mmCIF file with all atom_site columns, C-alpha atoms in Angstrom:
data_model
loop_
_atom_site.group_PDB
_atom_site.id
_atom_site.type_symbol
_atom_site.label_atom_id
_atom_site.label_alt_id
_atom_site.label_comp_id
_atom_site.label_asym_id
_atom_site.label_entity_id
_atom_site.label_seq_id
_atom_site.pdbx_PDB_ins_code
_atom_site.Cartn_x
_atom_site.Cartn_y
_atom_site.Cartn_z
_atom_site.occupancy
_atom_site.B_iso_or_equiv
_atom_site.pdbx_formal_charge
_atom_site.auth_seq_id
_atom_site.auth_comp_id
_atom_site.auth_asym_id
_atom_site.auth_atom_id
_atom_site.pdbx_PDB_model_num
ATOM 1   C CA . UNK R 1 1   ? -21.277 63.087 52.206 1.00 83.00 ? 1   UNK R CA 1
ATOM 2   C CA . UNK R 1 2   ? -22.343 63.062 48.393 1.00 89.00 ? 2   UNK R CA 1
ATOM 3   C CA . UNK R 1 3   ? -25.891 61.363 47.583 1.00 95.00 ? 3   UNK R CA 1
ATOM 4   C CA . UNK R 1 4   ? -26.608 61.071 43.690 1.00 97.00 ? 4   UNK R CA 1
ATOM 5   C CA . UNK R 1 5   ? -29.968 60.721 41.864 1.00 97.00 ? 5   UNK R CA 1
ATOM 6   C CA . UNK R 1 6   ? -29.854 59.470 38.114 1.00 97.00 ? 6   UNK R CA 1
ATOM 7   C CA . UNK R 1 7   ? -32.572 60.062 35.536 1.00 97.00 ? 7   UNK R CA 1
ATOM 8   C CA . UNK R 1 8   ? -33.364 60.306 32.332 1.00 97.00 ? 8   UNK R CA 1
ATOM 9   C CA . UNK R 1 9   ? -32.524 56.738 31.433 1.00 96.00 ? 9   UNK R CA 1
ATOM 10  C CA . UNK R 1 10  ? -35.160 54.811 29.065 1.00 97.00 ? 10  UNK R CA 1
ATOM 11  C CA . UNK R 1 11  ? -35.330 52.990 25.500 1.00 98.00 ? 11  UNK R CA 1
ATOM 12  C CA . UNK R 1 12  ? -34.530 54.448 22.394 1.00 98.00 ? 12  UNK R CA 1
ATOM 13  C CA . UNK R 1 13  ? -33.289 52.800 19.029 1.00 98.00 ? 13  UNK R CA 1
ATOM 14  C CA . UNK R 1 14  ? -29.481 52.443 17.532 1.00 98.00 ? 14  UNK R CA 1
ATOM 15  C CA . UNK R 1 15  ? -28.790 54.945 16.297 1.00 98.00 ? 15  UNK R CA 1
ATOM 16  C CA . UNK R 1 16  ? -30.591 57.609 18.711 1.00 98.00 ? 16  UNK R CA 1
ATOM 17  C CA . UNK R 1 17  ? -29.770 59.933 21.507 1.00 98.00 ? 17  UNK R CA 1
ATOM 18  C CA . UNK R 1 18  ? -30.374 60.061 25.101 1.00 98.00 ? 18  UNK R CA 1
ATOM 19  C CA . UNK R 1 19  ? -29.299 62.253 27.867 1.00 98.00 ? 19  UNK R CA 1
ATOM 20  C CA . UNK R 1 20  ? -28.443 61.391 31.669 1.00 98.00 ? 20  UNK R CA 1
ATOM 21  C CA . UNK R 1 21  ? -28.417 63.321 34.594 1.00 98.00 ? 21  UNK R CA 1
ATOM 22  C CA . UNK R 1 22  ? -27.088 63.163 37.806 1.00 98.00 ? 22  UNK R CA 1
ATOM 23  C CA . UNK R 1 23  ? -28.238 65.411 40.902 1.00 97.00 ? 23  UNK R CA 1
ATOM 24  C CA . UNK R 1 24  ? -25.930 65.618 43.856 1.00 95.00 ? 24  UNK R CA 1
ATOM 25  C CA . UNK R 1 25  ? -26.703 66.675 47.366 1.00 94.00 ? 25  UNK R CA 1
ATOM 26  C CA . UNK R 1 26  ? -24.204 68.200 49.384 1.00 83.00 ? 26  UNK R CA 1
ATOM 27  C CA . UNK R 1 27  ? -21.820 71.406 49.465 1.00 82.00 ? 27  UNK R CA 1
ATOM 28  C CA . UNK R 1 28  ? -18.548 69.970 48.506 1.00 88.00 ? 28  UNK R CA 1
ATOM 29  C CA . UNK R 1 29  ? -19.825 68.294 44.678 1.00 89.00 ? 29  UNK R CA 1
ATOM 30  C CA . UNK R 1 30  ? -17.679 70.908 42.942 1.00 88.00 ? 30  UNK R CA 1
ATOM 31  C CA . UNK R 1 31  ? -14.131 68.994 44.666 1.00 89.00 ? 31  UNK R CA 1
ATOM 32  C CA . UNK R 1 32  ? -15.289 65.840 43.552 1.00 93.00 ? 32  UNK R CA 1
ATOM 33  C CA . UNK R 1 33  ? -14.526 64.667 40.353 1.00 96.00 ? 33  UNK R CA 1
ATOM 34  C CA . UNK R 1 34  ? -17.441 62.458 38.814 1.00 97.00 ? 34  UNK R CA 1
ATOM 35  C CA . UNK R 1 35  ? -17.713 59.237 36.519 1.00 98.00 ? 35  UNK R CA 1
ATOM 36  C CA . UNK R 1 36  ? -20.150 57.535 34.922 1.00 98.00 ? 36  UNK R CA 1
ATOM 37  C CA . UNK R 1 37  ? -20.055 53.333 34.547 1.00 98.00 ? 37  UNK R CA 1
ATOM 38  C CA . UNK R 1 38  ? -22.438 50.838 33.067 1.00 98.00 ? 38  UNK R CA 1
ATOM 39  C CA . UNK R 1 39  ? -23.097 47.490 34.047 1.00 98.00 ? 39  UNK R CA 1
ATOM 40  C CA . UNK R 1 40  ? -24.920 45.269 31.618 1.00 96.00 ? 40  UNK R CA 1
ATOM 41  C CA . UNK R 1 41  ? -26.425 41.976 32.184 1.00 92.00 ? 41  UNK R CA 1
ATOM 42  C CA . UNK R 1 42  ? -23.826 39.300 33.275 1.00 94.00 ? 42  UNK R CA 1
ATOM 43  C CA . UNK R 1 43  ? -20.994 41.905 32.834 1.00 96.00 ? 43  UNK R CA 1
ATOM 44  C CA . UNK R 1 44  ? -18.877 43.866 35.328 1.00 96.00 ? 44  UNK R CA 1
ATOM 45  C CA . UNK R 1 45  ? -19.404 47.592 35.742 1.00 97.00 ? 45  UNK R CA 1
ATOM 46  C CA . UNK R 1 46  ? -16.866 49.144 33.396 1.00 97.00 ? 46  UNK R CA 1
ATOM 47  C CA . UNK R 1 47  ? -16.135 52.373 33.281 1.00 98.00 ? 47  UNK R CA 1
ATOM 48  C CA . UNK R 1 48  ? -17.766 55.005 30.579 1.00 98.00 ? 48  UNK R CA 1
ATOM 49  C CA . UNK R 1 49  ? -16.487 58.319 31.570 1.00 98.00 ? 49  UNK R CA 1
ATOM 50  C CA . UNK R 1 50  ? -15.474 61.312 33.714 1.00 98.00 ? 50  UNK R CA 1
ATOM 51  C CA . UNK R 1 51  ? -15.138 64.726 34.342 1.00 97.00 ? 51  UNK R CA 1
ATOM 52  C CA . UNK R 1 52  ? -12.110 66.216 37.018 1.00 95.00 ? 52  UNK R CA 1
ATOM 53  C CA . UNK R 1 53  ? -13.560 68.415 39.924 1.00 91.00 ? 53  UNK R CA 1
ATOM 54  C CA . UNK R 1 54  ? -13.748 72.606 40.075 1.00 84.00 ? 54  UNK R CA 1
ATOM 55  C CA . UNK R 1 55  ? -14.234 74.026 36.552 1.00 80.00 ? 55  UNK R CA 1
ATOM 56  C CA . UNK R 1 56  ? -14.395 70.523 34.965 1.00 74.00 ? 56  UNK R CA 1
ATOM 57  C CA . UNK R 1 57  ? -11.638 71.167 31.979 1.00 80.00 ? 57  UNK R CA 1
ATOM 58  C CA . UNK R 1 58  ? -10.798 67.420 31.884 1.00 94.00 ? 58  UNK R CA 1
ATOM 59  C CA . UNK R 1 59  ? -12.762 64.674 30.824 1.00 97.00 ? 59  UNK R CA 1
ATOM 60  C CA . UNK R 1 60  ? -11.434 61.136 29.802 1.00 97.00 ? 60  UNK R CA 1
ATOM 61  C CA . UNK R 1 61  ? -13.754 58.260 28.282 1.00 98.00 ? 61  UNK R CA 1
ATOM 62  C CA . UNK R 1 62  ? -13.690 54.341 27.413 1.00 98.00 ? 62  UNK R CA 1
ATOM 63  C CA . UNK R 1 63  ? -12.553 53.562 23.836 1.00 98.00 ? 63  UNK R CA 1
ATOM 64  C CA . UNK R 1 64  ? -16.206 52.221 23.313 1.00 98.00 ? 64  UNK R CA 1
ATOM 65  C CA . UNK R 1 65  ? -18.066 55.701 23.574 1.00 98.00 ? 65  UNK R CA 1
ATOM 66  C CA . UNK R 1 66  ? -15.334 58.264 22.613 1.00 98.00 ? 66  UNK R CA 1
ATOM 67  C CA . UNK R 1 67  ? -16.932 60.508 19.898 1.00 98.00 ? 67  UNK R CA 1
ATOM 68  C CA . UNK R 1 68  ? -20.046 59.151 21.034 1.00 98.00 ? 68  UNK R CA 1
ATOM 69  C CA . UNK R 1 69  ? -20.717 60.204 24.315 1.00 98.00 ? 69  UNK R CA 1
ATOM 70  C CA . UNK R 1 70  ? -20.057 63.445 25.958 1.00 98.00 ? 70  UNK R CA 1
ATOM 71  C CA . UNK R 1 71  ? -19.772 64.036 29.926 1.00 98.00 ? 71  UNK R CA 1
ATOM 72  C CA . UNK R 1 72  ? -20.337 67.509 31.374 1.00 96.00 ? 72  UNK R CA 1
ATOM 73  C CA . UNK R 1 73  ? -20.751 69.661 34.785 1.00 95.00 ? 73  UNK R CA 1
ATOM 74  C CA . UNK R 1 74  ? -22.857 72.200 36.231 1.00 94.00 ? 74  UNK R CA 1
ATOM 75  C CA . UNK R 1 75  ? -21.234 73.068 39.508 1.00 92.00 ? 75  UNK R CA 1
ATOM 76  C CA . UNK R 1 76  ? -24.401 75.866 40.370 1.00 92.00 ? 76  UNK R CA 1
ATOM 77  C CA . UNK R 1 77  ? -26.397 73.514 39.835 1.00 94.00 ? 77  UNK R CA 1
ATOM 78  C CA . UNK R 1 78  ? -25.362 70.577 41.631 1.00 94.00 ? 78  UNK R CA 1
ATOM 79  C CA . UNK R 1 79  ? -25.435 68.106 38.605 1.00 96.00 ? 79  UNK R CA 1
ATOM 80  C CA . UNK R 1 80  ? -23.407 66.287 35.862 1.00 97.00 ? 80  UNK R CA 1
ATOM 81  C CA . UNK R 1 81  ? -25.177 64.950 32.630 1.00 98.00 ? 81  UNK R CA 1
ATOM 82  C CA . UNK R 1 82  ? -23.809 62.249 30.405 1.00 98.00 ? 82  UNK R CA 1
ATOM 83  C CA . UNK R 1 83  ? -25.131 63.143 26.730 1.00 98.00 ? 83  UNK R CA 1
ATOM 84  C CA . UNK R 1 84  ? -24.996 60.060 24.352 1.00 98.00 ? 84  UNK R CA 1
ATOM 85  C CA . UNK R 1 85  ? -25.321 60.033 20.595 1.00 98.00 ? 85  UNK R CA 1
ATOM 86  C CA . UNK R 1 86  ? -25.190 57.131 18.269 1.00 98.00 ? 86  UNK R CA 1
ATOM 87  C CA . UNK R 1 87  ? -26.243 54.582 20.088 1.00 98.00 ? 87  UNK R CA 1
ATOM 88  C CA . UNK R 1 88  ? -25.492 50.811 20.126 1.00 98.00 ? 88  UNK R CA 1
ATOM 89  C CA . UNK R 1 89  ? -27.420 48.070 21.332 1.00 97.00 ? 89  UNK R CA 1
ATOM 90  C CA . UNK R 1 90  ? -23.938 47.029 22.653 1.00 97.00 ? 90  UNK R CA 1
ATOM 91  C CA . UNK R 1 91  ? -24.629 50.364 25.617 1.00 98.00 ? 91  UNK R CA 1
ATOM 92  C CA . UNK R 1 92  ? -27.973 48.590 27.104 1.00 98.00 ? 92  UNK R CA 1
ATOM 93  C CA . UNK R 1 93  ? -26.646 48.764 30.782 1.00 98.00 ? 93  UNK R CA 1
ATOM 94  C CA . UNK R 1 94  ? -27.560 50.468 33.777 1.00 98.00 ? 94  UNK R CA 1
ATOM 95  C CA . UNK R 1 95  ? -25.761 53.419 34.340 1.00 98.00 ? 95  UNK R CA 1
ATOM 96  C CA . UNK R 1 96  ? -24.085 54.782 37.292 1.00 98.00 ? 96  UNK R CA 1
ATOM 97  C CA . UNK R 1 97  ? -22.941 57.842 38.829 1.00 98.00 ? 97  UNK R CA 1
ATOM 98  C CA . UNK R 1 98  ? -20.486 57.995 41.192 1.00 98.00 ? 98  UNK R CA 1
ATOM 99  C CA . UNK R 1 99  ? -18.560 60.645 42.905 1.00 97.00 ? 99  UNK R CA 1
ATOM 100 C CA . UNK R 1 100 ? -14.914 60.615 44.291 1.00 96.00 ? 100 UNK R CA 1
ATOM 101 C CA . UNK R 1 101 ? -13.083 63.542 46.413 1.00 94.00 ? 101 UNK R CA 1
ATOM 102 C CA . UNK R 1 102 ? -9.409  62.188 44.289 1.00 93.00 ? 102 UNK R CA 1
ATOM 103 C CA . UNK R 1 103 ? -6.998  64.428 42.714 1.00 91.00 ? 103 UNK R CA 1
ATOM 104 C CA . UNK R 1 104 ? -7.605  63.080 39.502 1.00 92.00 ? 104 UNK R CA 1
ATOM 105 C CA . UNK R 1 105 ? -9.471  61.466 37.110 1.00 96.00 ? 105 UNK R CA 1
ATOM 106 C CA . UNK R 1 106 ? -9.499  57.634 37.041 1.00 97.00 ? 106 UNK R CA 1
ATOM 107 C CA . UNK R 1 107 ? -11.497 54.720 35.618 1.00 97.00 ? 107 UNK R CA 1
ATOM 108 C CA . UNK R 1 108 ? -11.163 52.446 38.833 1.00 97.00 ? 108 UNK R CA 1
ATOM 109 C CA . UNK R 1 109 ? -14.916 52.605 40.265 1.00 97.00 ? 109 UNK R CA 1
ATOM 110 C CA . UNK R 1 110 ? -12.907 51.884 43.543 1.00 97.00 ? 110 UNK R CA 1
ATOM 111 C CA . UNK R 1 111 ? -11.765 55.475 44.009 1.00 97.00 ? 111 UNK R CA 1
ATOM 112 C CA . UNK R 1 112 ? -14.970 56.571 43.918 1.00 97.00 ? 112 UNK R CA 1
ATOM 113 C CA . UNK R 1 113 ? -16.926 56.308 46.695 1.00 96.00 ? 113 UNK R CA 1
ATOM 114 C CA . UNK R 1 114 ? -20.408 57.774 46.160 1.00 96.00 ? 114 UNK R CA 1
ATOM 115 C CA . UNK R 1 115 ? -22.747 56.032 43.577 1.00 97.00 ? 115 UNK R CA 1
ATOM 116 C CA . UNK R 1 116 ? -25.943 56.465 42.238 1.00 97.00 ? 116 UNK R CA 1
ATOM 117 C CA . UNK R 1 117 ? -28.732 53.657 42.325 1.00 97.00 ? 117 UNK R CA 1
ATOM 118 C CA . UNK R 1 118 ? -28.469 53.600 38.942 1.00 97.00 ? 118 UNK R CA 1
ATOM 119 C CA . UNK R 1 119 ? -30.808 54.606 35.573 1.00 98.00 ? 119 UNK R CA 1
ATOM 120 C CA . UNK R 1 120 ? -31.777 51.523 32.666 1.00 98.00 ? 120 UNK R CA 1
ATOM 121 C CA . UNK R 1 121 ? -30.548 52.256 29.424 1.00 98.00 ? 121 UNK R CA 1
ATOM 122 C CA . UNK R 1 122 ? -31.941 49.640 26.613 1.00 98.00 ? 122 UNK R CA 1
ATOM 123 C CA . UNK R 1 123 ? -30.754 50.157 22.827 1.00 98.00 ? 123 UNK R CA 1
ATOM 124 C CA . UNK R 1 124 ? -33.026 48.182 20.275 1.00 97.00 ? 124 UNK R CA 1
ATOM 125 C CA . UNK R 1 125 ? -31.515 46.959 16.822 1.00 94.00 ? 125 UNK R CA 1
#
């Protein structure tokens, strides 16, 4: 059993920076690998990023943030943050994170099967 907190979510202009961070509970978070997703208004939740379990060496991202947003692990500490730079009004969304005990990274949010409630992100123009 996995149980994920999000913070650090909030408004900020194009153009700025924000960081996310996920706290996990539980002894096994270093086997899981963990993803990020955003759901915006209207939209489905589409995937943003992840990171594979253990040392974290792999990450993989959507088209839309890649350069943009960076995904990282702290396996001590129990927590994965999701650094984004240059941001788009077009990334207003809540953001997710979600854990899955799976071999390898994927962007189907049905392989993972611990979320997050979930952290606002709002971009102004």
């Amino acid at each position: 059993q996995v149980q994920l907190v999000e913070s650090g979510g909030g408004l900020v202009q194009a153009g700025g920076s924000l960081r996310l961070s996920c706290a996990a509970s539980g002894r096994t978070f270093s086997w899981h690998v963990m993803g990020w997703f955003r759901q915006a208004p209207g939209k489905e939740r589409e995937f943003v990023g992840a990171i594979s379990s253990w040392s974290g060496g792999t990450t993989d991202y959507a088209d839309s943030v890649k350069g943009r947003f960076t995904i990282s692990r702290d396996n001590a500490k129990n927590t994965v943050g999701l650094q984004m730079n240059s941001l788009k009004p077009e990334d207003t969304a809540v953001y997710y994170c979600a854990a899955g005990l799976i071999a390898a990274i994927t962007n189907d949010p049905m392989k993972y099967a611990y979320w997050g409630q979930g952290t606002q992100v709002t971009v102004s123009s």
